[in-house]
Short mmCIF file of C-alpha atoms and ligand atoms in Angstrom, two decimals:
data_model
loop_
_atom_site.label_atom_id
_atom_site.label_comp_id
_atom_site.label_asym_id
_atom_site.label_seq_id
_atom_site.Cartn_x
_atom_site.Cartn_y
_atom_site.Cartn_z
CA MET A 1 114.66 47.03 46.00
CA SER A 2 117.91 45.76 47.49
CA GLY A 3 119.71 48.08 49.87
CA SER A 4 122.89 47.73 47.78
CA ARG A 5 124.81 50.83 46.76
CA ARG A 6 126.45 48.94 43.91
CA ILE A 7 126.42 50.39 40.40
CA VAL A 8 127.51 48.47 37.30
CA ILE A 9 129.11 50.38 34.42
CA ALA A 10 129.62 48.88 30.96
CA GLY A 11 132.70 50.44 29.32
CA ALA A 12 135.94 51.88 30.71
CA GLY A 13 136.44 54.73 28.26
CA ILE A 14 136.78 58.35 29.40
CA GLY A 15 133.06 58.43 30.27
CA GLY A 16 132.93 55.12 32.17
CA LEU A 17 136.11 55.75 34.18
CA THR A 18 135.01 59.29 35.12
CA ALA A 19 131.56 58.05 36.11
CA ALA A 20 133.13 55.34 38.31
CA LEU A 21 135.22 57.96 40.13
CA ALA A 22 132.30 60.38 40.51
CA LEU A 23 130.03 57.62 41.86
CA ALA A 24 132.68 56.25 44.23
CA GLU A 25 133.18 59.80 45.55
CA ARG A 26 129.49 59.76 46.47
CA GLY A 27 129.84 56.51 48.42
CA PHE A 28 128.75 53.97 45.80
CA SER A 29 130.66 50.80 45.08
CA VAL A 30 131.21 50.43 41.36
CA CYS A 31 131.96 47.49 39.11
CA ILE A 32 133.16 48.33 35.57
CA HIS A 33 132.89 45.74 32.81
CA GLU A 34 135.31 46.44 29.96
CA LYS A 35 135.50 44.20 26.93
CA ALA A 36 139.13 45.05 26.07
CA GLU A 37 141.88 42.93 27.63
CA ARG A 38 143.85 46.05 28.43
CA LEU A 39 143.05 49.73 28.26
CA GLN A 40 144.75 51.33 25.33
CA GLU A 41 143.90 54.74 23.88
CA VAL A 42 144.50 55.66 20.25
CA GLY A 43 147.79 57.55 19.85
CA ALA A 44 146.07 60.90 19.44
CA GLY A 45 145.41 64.10 21.32
CA LEU A 46 142.39 65.51 23.09
CA GLN A 47 141.23 69.02 23.90
CA LEU A 48 139.52 69.43 27.26
CA SER A 49 137.81 72.74 27.87
CA PRO A 50 137.19 74.17 31.37
CA ASN A 51 133.69 72.67 31.67
CA ALA A 52 135.35 69.22 31.58
CA SER A 53 138.65 69.99 33.33
CA ARG A 54 136.63 71.48 36.22
CA VAL A 55 134.99 68.06 36.83
CA LEU A 56 138.32 66.21 36.66
CA ILE A 57 139.95 68.70 39.04
CA GLY A 58 137.01 68.20 41.41
CA LEU A 59 137.74 64.47 41.37
CA GLY A 60 141.31 65.13 42.51
CA LEU A 61 143.00 64.63 39.13
CA GLY A 62 144.22 68.23 38.80
CA PRO A 63 147.86 67.79 39.87
CA ARG A 64 148.40 64.68 37.78
CA LEU A 65 146.78 66.11 34.65
CA ALA A 66 148.41 69.52 34.97
CA GLY A 67 151.74 67.68 34.77
CA VAL A 68 150.96 66.12 31.39
CA ALA A 69 148.64 68.70 29.80
CA THR A 70 149.59 71.81 27.85
CA ARG A 71 147.65 75.00 28.55
CA PRO A 72 147.40 76.72 25.16
CA GLU A 73 147.39 80.52 25.14
CA ALA A 74 145.10 80.82 22.16
CA VAL A 75 143.41 79.16 19.23
CA SER A 76 144.44 80.54 15.86
CA ILE A 77 141.65 80.32 13.28
CA MET A 78 143.36 80.03 9.92
CA THR A 79 141.89 80.11 6.43
CA ALA A 80 143.15 77.86 3.66
CA ARG A 81 141.79 80.47 1.19
CA SER A 82 144.59 82.97 1.80
CA GLY A 83 146.81 81.07 4.23
CA GLY A 84 146.37 83.78 6.87
CA GLU A 85 145.06 83.96 10.41
CA VAL A 86 141.43 85.11 10.51
CA SER A 87 141.30 85.49 14.27
CA ARG A 88 143.24 84.58 17.40
CA LEU A 89 141.10 83.71 20.41
CA PRO A 90 142.99 83.83 23.69
CA PHE A 91 142.02 81.35 26.39
CA ALA A 92 141.01 83.12 29.56
CA ALA A 93 143.22 82.29 32.54
CA SER A 94 141.13 80.83 35.33
CA ASP A 95 142.06 79.95 38.89
CA THR A 96 139.85 76.91 38.97
CA ALA A 97 139.88 75.30 35.53
CA SER A 98 141.94 75.36 32.39
CA TYR A 99 141.73 74.64 28.71
CA TRP A 100 143.99 71.61 28.36
CA VAL A 101 145.37 69.75 25.38
CA MET A 102 146.97 66.38 26.05
CA HIS A 103 147.69 62.92 24.78
CA ARG A 104 144.66 60.64 25.22
CA ALA A 105 146.86 57.99 26.80
CA ASP A 106 147.89 60.48 29.51
CA LEU A 107 144.26 61.19 30.42
CA GLN A 108 143.44 57.50 30.42
CA ALA A 109 146.49 56.72 32.59
CA ALA A 110 145.42 59.37 35.12
CA LEU A 111 141.83 58.10 35.25
CA LEU A 112 142.97 54.48 35.48
CA ALA A 113 145.43 55.20 38.31
CA ALA A 114 142.68 56.97 40.27
CA VAL A 115 140.27 54.07 39.64
CA GLN A 116 142.85 51.50 40.74
CA ASP A 117 143.58 53.53 43.90
CA HIS A 118 139.91 53.51 44.87
CA SER A 119 138.92 50.60 47.08
CA GLN A 120 135.25 50.98 46.07
CA ILE A 121 135.88 50.47 42.34
CA GLU A 122 136.43 47.11 40.69
CA LEU A 123 137.58 47.11 37.06
CA GLN A 124 137.03 43.86 35.19
CA LEU A 125 138.96 43.75 31.92
CA ALA A 126 138.22 41.22 29.16
CA HIS A 127 134.68 41.26 30.49
CA PRO A 128 132.27 42.20 27.70
CA PHE A 129 128.89 43.24 28.93
CA SER A 130 126.21 41.23 27.16
CA GLY A 131 122.92 41.32 29.01
CA PHE A 132 120.93 42.05 32.12
CA SER A 133 117.49 41.56 33.63
CA ILE A 134 115.47 43.50 36.15
CA ALA A 135 114.61 41.68 39.39
CA ASP A 136 111.20 41.94 41.06
CA ASP A 137 112.62 44.42 43.59
CA GLY A 138 113.80 46.67 40.72
CA SER A 139 117.51 45.92 41.01
CA VAL A 140 119.65 45.08 37.98
CA GLU A 141 120.76 41.48 37.63
CA ILE A 142 123.78 40.47 35.57
CA PRO A 143 124.57 36.74 35.36
CA GLY A 144 127.19 35.66 37.92
CA GLU A 145 127.17 39.01 39.78
CA ALA A 146 125.69 40.56 42.87
CA PRO A 147 122.64 42.71 42.00
CA GLY A 148 123.17 46.39 41.29
CA LEU A 149 121.17 49.49 42.03
CA ALA A 150 121.66 50.74 38.45
CA LEU A 151 123.37 49.86 35.18
CA ILE A 152 125.16 52.59 33.23
CA GLY A 153 125.91 52.03 29.56
CA ALA A 154 129.16 53.91 28.85
CA ASP A 155 130.13 51.49 26.11
CA GLY A 156 130.59 53.89 23.23
CA VAL A 157 128.87 54.66 19.95
CA ARG A 158 128.14 50.96 19.24
CA SER A 159 126.78 50.44 22.76
CA GLN A 160 125.50 46.99 23.63
CA VAL A 161 123.44 48.45 26.49
CA ARG A 162 121.71 50.85 24.07
CA GLN A 163 121.17 47.98 21.63
CA LEU A 164 119.29 46.09 24.36
CA LEU A 165 117.28 49.11 25.52
CA PHE A 166 116.56 50.86 22.23
CA PRO A 167 117.43 48.56 19.30
CA ALA A 168 115.89 50.97 16.79
CA VAL A 169 118.45 53.69 17.63
CA GLN A 170 121.51 53.09 15.45
CA PRO A 171 124.51 55.30 14.66
CA THR A 172 124.55 56.88 11.19
CA PHE A 173 127.71 57.47 9.18
CA SER A 174 128.11 61.23 8.61
CA GLY A 175 129.97 61.02 5.29
CA GLN A 176 133.00 62.59 7.04
CA VAL A 177 136.20 60.80 7.98
CA ALA A 178 138.75 62.00 10.54
CA TRP A 179 142.37 61.13 9.85
CA ARG A 180 144.55 61.28 12.93
CA GLY A 181 148.31 61.50 13.02
CA SER A 182 151.15 62.84 15.14
CA ILE A 183 154.51 64.39 14.38
CA GLU A 184 157.72 64.76 16.38
CA ASN A 185 157.89 68.55 16.72
CA SER A 186 161.65 68.42 16.06
CA ARG A 187 160.98 66.96 12.59
CA LEU A 188 158.95 69.95 11.40
CA PRO A 189 160.78 72.49 9.18
CA CYS A 190 159.45 75.26 11.49
CA ALA A 191 158.68 74.31 15.10
CA PHE A 192 154.96 74.34 15.92
CA PRO A 193 154.04 77.20 18.33
CA PRO A 194 154.38 75.59 21.78
CA ARG A 195 151.11 76.86 23.24
CA ARG A 196 148.74 77.23 20.32
CA VAL A 197 145.80 75.34 18.87
CA GLN A 198 145.53 75.85 15.10
CA LEU A 199 142.23 75.39 13.33
CA TRP A 200 142.50 75.53 9.53
CA MET A 201 139.24 75.99 7.60
CA GLY A 202 139.25 74.91 3.95
CA PRO A 203 137.05 73.75 1.09
CA ARG A 204 135.05 70.72 2.32
CA ALA A 205 137.74 69.95 4.90
CA HIS A 206 139.41 71.26 8.03
CA LEU A 207 142.56 70.60 10.00
CA VAL A 208 143.24 70.89 13.72
CA ALA A 209 146.77 70.81 15.19
CA TYR A 210 148.07 71.31 18.70
CA PRO A 211 151.02 70.27 20.86
CA MET A 212 150.89 67.25 23.15
CA SER A 213 153.35 65.25 25.29
CA SER A 214 154.98 68.44 26.70
CA GLY A 215 155.27 69.91 23.21
CA GLU A 216 157.45 67.09 21.91
CA GLN A 217 154.68 65.96 19.58
CA VAL A 218 152.08 67.74 17.49
CA ASN A 219 148.65 66.15 17.16
CA VAL A 220 147.18 66.56 13.67
CA VAL A 221 143.61 65.74 12.69
CA VAL A 222 142.15 66.33 9.25
CA ILE A 223 138.47 65.94 8.53
CA MET A 224 137.28 65.42 4.99
CA PRO A 225 134.52 63.63 3.12
CA GLY A 226 135.05 59.91 2.82
CA ARG A 227 133.45 56.50 2.65
CA LEU A 228 132.71 54.20 5.54
CA ASP A 229 134.52 51.27 3.98
CA ASP A 230 137.51 52.95 2.28
CA ALA A 231 140.51 51.44 4.06
CA ASP A 232 143.28 53.25 2.14
CA SER A 233 145.06 55.47 4.67
CA SER A 234 148.32 56.12 2.87
CA ALA A 235 150.02 59.39 3.82
CA THR A 236 150.54 60.15 0.12
CA LYS A 237 146.83 59.95 -0.63
CA ILE A 238 145.96 62.47 2.07
CA ALA A 239 148.77 64.86 1.15
CA ASP A 240 147.71 64.63 -2.53
CA HIS A 241 144.13 65.52 -1.65
CA PHE A 242 145.14 68.72 0.17
CA ARG A 243 147.71 69.67 -2.48
CA ALA A 244 145.05 69.30 -5.17
CA SER A 245 142.74 71.59 -3.16
CA ARG A 246 145.59 74.17 -3.07
CA TRP A 247 146.00 74.35 0.68
CA PRO A 248 148.71 76.80 1.79
CA ALA A 249 152.29 75.72 2.50
CA PRO A 250 152.20 75.75 6.36
CA ALA A 251 149.18 73.43 6.40
CA LEU A 252 150.73 71.17 3.75
CA ALA A 253 153.94 71.03 5.82
CA LEU A 254 151.95 69.69 8.79
CA ILE A 255 150.08 67.17 6.67
CA GLY A 256 153.23 66.07 4.82
CA ALA A 257 155.12 65.47 8.09
CA VAL A 258 152.67 62.83 9.32
CA ALA A 259 154.14 59.41 8.54
CA GLU A 260 151.15 57.32 9.54
CA TRP A 261 147.46 58.22 9.56
CA ARG A 262 144.72 56.42 11.43
CA ARG A 263 141.30 56.52 9.87
CA TRP A 264 138.20 57.28 11.92
CA PRO A 265 134.85 57.31 10.07
CA LEU A 266 132.55 59.65 12.00
CA SER A 267 129.19 58.22 13.02
CA THR A 268 126.64 60.03 15.13
CA LEU A 269 123.47 59.36 17.06
CA PRO A 270 120.33 61.47 16.61
CA ASP A 271 119.85 64.55 18.81
CA GLY A 272 117.24 64.25 21.51
CA GLY A 273 117.34 60.46 21.92
CA VAL A 274 116.07 58.68 25.03
CA TRP A 275 118.87 57.80 27.44
CA ASN A 276 117.16 55.90 30.26
CA ALA A 277 114.71 53.11 31.03
CA GLY A 278 114.01 52.01 34.61
CA PRO A 279 117.31 51.49 36.50
CA VAL A 280 119.43 51.68 33.29
CA ALA A 281 120.90 54.81 31.67
CA LEU A 282 123.34 55.69 28.89
CA LEU A 283 126.30 58.06 29.16
CA GLY A 284 128.84 59.60 26.78
CA ASP A 285 129.02 58.39 23.17
CA ALA A 286 126.59 55.56 23.96
CA ALA A 287 123.93 58.23 24.51
CA HIS A 288 124.93 61.06 22.18
CA ALA A 289 127.85 60.33 19.85
CA MET A 290 128.43 63.61 18.00
CA LEU A 291 130.68 65.08 15.36
CA PRO A 292 133.97 66.11 17.02
CA PHE A 293 133.95 69.63 15.50
CA ALA A 294 133.23 71.38 18.82
CA ALA A 295 135.85 69.19 20.59
CA GLN A 296 133.22 68.29 23.18
CA GLY A 297 132.43 64.54 22.92
CA ALA A 298 134.64 63.57 25.84
CA GLY A 299 133.76 66.84 27.59
CA MET A 300 130.06 65.94 27.50
CA ALA A 301 130.80 62.39 28.74
CA ILE A 302 132.72 63.89 31.67
CA GLU A 303 129.88 66.32 32.44
CA ASP A 304 127.37 63.43 32.20
CA ALA A 305 129.37 61.55 34.83
CA ALA A 306 129.21 64.43 37.30
CA VAL A 307 125.45 64.97 36.87
CA LEU A 308 124.69 61.24 36.98
CA ALA A 309 126.56 60.85 40.29
CA GLN A 310 124.74 63.84 41.77
CA CYS A 311 121.30 62.54 40.71
CA LEU A 312 121.98 59.01 41.99
CA ALA A 313 123.41 60.31 45.26
CA ASP A 314 120.18 62.23 45.87
CA ALA A 315 118.13 59.11 45.08
CA ALA A 316 120.24 56.65 46.99
CA ARG A 317 118.78 57.93 50.21
CA GLU A 318 115.54 56.37 48.94
CA PRO A 319 116.63 53.54 46.63
CA GLU A 320 113.22 52.99 45.06
CA THR A 321 113.60 56.37 43.35
CA VAL A 322 116.55 55.24 41.17
CA PRO A 323 114.52 55.18 37.91
CA ALA A 324 113.29 58.70 38.66
CA ALA A 325 116.86 59.81 39.41
CA LEU A 326 118.06 58.46 36.06
CA ALA A 327 115.14 60.19 34.32
CA ARG A 328 116.20 63.41 36.06
CA TYR A 329 119.80 62.89 34.92
CA ALA A 330 118.65 62.49 31.30
CA ALA A 331 116.32 65.50 31.51
CA LEU A 332 119.10 67.68 32.96
CA ARG A 333 121.63 66.64 30.34
CA ALA A 334 119.65 66.32 27.10
CA PRO A 335 119.01 70.03 26.28
CA ARG A 336 122.65 71.03 26.76
CA VAL A 337 124.07 68.03 24.93
CA GLY A 338 121.59 68.54 22.06
CA ARG A 339 122.77 72.14 21.72
CA VAL A 340 126.40 70.97 21.61
CA GLN A 341 125.51 68.36 18.96
CA ARG A 342 123.93 71.09 16.80
CA THR A 343 126.85 73.46 17.39
CA ALA A 344 129.31 70.78 16.27
CA ARG A 345 127.36 70.19 13.05
CA GLN A 346 127.05 73.91 12.30
CA SER A 347 130.77 74.46 12.99
CA GLY A 348 131.64 71.81 10.40
CA GLN A 349 129.41 73.50 7.81
CA ILE A 350 131.11 76.86 8.48
CA TYR A 351 134.65 75.44 8.43
CA HIS A 352 134.05 73.63 5.11
CA LEU A 353 132.62 76.55 3.08
CA GLN A 354 134.08 77.11 -0.39
CA GLY A 355 134.47 79.96 -2.89
CA PRO A 356 132.60 83.24 -2.23
CA MET A 357 130.94 81.77 0.89
CA ALA A 358 134.38 81.10 2.40
CA LEU A 359 135.41 84.69 1.63
CA ALA A 360 132.21 85.98 3.28
CA ARG A 361 132.88 83.77 6.33
CA ASP A 362 136.45 85.06 6.71
CA LEU A 363 135.32 88.70 6.37
CA ALA A 364 132.50 88.17 8.87
CA MET A 365 134.82 86.54 11.41
CA ARG A 366 137.34 89.36 11.06
CA ALA A 367 134.58 91.97 11.44
CA LEU A 368 133.14 90.22 14.49
CA GLY A 369 136.54 90.20 16.21
CA ALA A 370 138.09 87.85 18.72
CA PRO A 371 136.13 88.92 21.85
CA ALA A 372 132.76 88.32 20.18
CA LEU A 373 133.87 84.99 18.69
CA GLN A 374 135.24 84.00 22.08
CA ALA A 375 132.01 84.94 23.86
CA ARG A 376 130.12 82.47 21.66
CA GLN A 377 131.90 79.63 23.53
CA ASN A 378 131.07 80.87 27.02
CA TRP A 379 127.90 78.82 27.40
CA ILE A 380 129.98 75.69 26.88
CA TYR A 381 133.06 76.57 28.92
CA ASP A 382 131.32 78.24 31.90
CA TRP A 383 129.36 75.14 32.90
CA VAL A 384 129.86 74.06 36.50
CA PRO A 385 128.87 70.67 37.95
C1 FAD B 401 138.85 62.64 15.54
C2 FAD B 401 138.21 62.86 16.88
C3 FAD B 401 138.66 63.89 17.69
C4 FAD B 401 138.04 64.13 18.91
N1 FAD B 401 138.50 65.16 19.69
C5 FAD B 401 137.88 65.43 20.86
C6 FAD B 401 138.35 66.51 21.67
O1 FAD B 401 139.33 67.18 21.34
N2 FAD B 401 137.69 66.77 22.83
C7 FAD B 401 136.62 66.01 23.25
O2 FAD B 401 136.05 66.29 24.31
N3 FAD B 401 136.17 64.96 22.50
C8 FAD B 401 136.78 64.66 21.33
N4 FAD B 401 136.36 63.58 20.59
C9 FAD B 401 135.24 62.75 21.07
C10 FAD B 401 135.71 61.76 22.14
O3 FAD B 401 136.81 61.02 21.69
C11 FAD B 401 134.57 60.79 22.49
O4 FAD B 401 133.36 61.49 22.62
C12 FAD B 401 134.86 60.10 23.81
O5 FAD B 401 136.06 59.37 23.74
C13 FAD B 401 133.71 59.16 24.19
O6 FAD B 401 134.01 58.50 25.40
P1 FAD B 401 133.10 57.31 25.91
O7 FAD B 401 133.73 56.87 27.19
O8 FAD B 401 131.68 57.73 25.92
O9 FAD B 401 133.20 56.18 24.80
P2 FAD B 401 134.45 55.33 24.30
O10 FAD B 401 135.70 56.13 24.38
O11 FAD B 401 134.08 54.77 22.97
O12 FAD B 401 134.58 54.14 25.37
C14 FAD B 401 133.71 53.04 25.35
C15 FAD B 401 134.37 51.88 26.09
O13 FAD B 401 133.43 50.82 26.18
C16 FAD B 401 134.06 49.61 25.84
N5 FAD B 401 133.02 48.69 25.35
C17 FAD B 401 132.39 48.70 24.17
N6 FAD B 401 131.46 47.72 24.12
C18 FAD B 401 131.54 47.06 25.32
C19 FAD B 401 130.84 45.96 25.89
N7 FAD B 401 129.87 45.29 25.22
N8 FAD B 401 131.17 45.57 27.15
C20 FAD B 401 132.14 46.20 27.85
N9 FAD B 401 132.84 47.26 27.34
C21 FAD B 401 132.54 47.68 26.10
C22 FAD B 401 135.09 50.00 24.79
O14 FAD B 401 136.12 49.02 24.67
C23 FAD B 401 135.59 51.32 25.37
O15 FAD B 401 136.64 51.13 26.30
C24 FAD B 401 136.98 63.31 19.36
C25 FAD B 401 136.55 62.24 18.56
C26 FAD B 401 137.16 62.02 17.33
C27 FAD B 401 136.69 60.87 16.50
#
């Protein structure tokens, strides 16, 4: 095995950029291959719970992100059945980590600035990763490059690295489509509460809205059944669908104020997949693309990055143990990520109930009360790297 401390990452999404920073912090030199010519996030928001913000703060991004993120006071769980609030879950104030909502571009800009500031990280744009081989000494060889200690596939749900390692593992379309839009807060008939996440549950659909860009914009996501190939994203079509399902006026006002929707068919990978083989491992959506209903896909990618860096740092003292370190990373991550994948699926089923089942859900949530509903999230939010 070469004595190199060089790691190659395929993909400069949230997972790849965070992994690069976490690895560089541990003394590795990192080369990121990104196929896009420039990094550009979709114009949408992102929720980052304390389990993820804790990692980013640990990497020194706290001041920059705190300047662009909103710290919501609570999530309001609303029911389309009656139009009312079923429960309001306050976010606990913490000295060390926060629940943040922000524009994706702001997170990407913060990660990118930190990557560009780091002398040990090289970001190669317009550089699609296409293949590798394993040298006799166990190092990873990529044509035209110095050998690496490990290759990390952080190249998203349609990962090329996964395709090479495990070609039988393919993403499956869930039958659900997310429609993403944003609104200038000033254009809403009633201003959106400045520090609130709203989750609307309705028949076979749900809606999530929260402020971003210092409250100037409201991020709106609706999830509803759809087809993989249906390209019609007209605002009228979506508004008509929710009007026909008799959604209440405040939700219709949010939906009606979105001028342009972007369509996002939701595909997932199976729970409990294999994430590693020799000196190669997968991270983020490449390993475990999930439904976004627990708002944890990026959170899990960020957690993966922290655990991966820790495992490789332990192994790097004895480089021949890299495959074992990556196996340890996968073993540490898989049970938790699998539980989050299941939670996301179950949440969707609960949000989308109809008729008497929706009434029973609303009554049960009210009876349970906010503290008990809140406590059900603790196992996710309390995670520390
Ligand atoms: C509607 C919706 C809402 C969501 N909301 C939340 C939320 O609130 N909170 C949350 O935590 N998560 C949320 N998620 C999930 C989150 O967006 C993803 O889990 C996360 O972005 C995955 O990051 P990643 O870095 O693993 O992959 P990606 O973001 O897909 O990045 C992969 C990168 O790899 C690059 N790439 C691809 N192929 C190659 C190649 N061959 N060579 C080189 N580069 C390549 C791509 O260009 C890209 O830059 C949401 C998802 C959706 C769809």
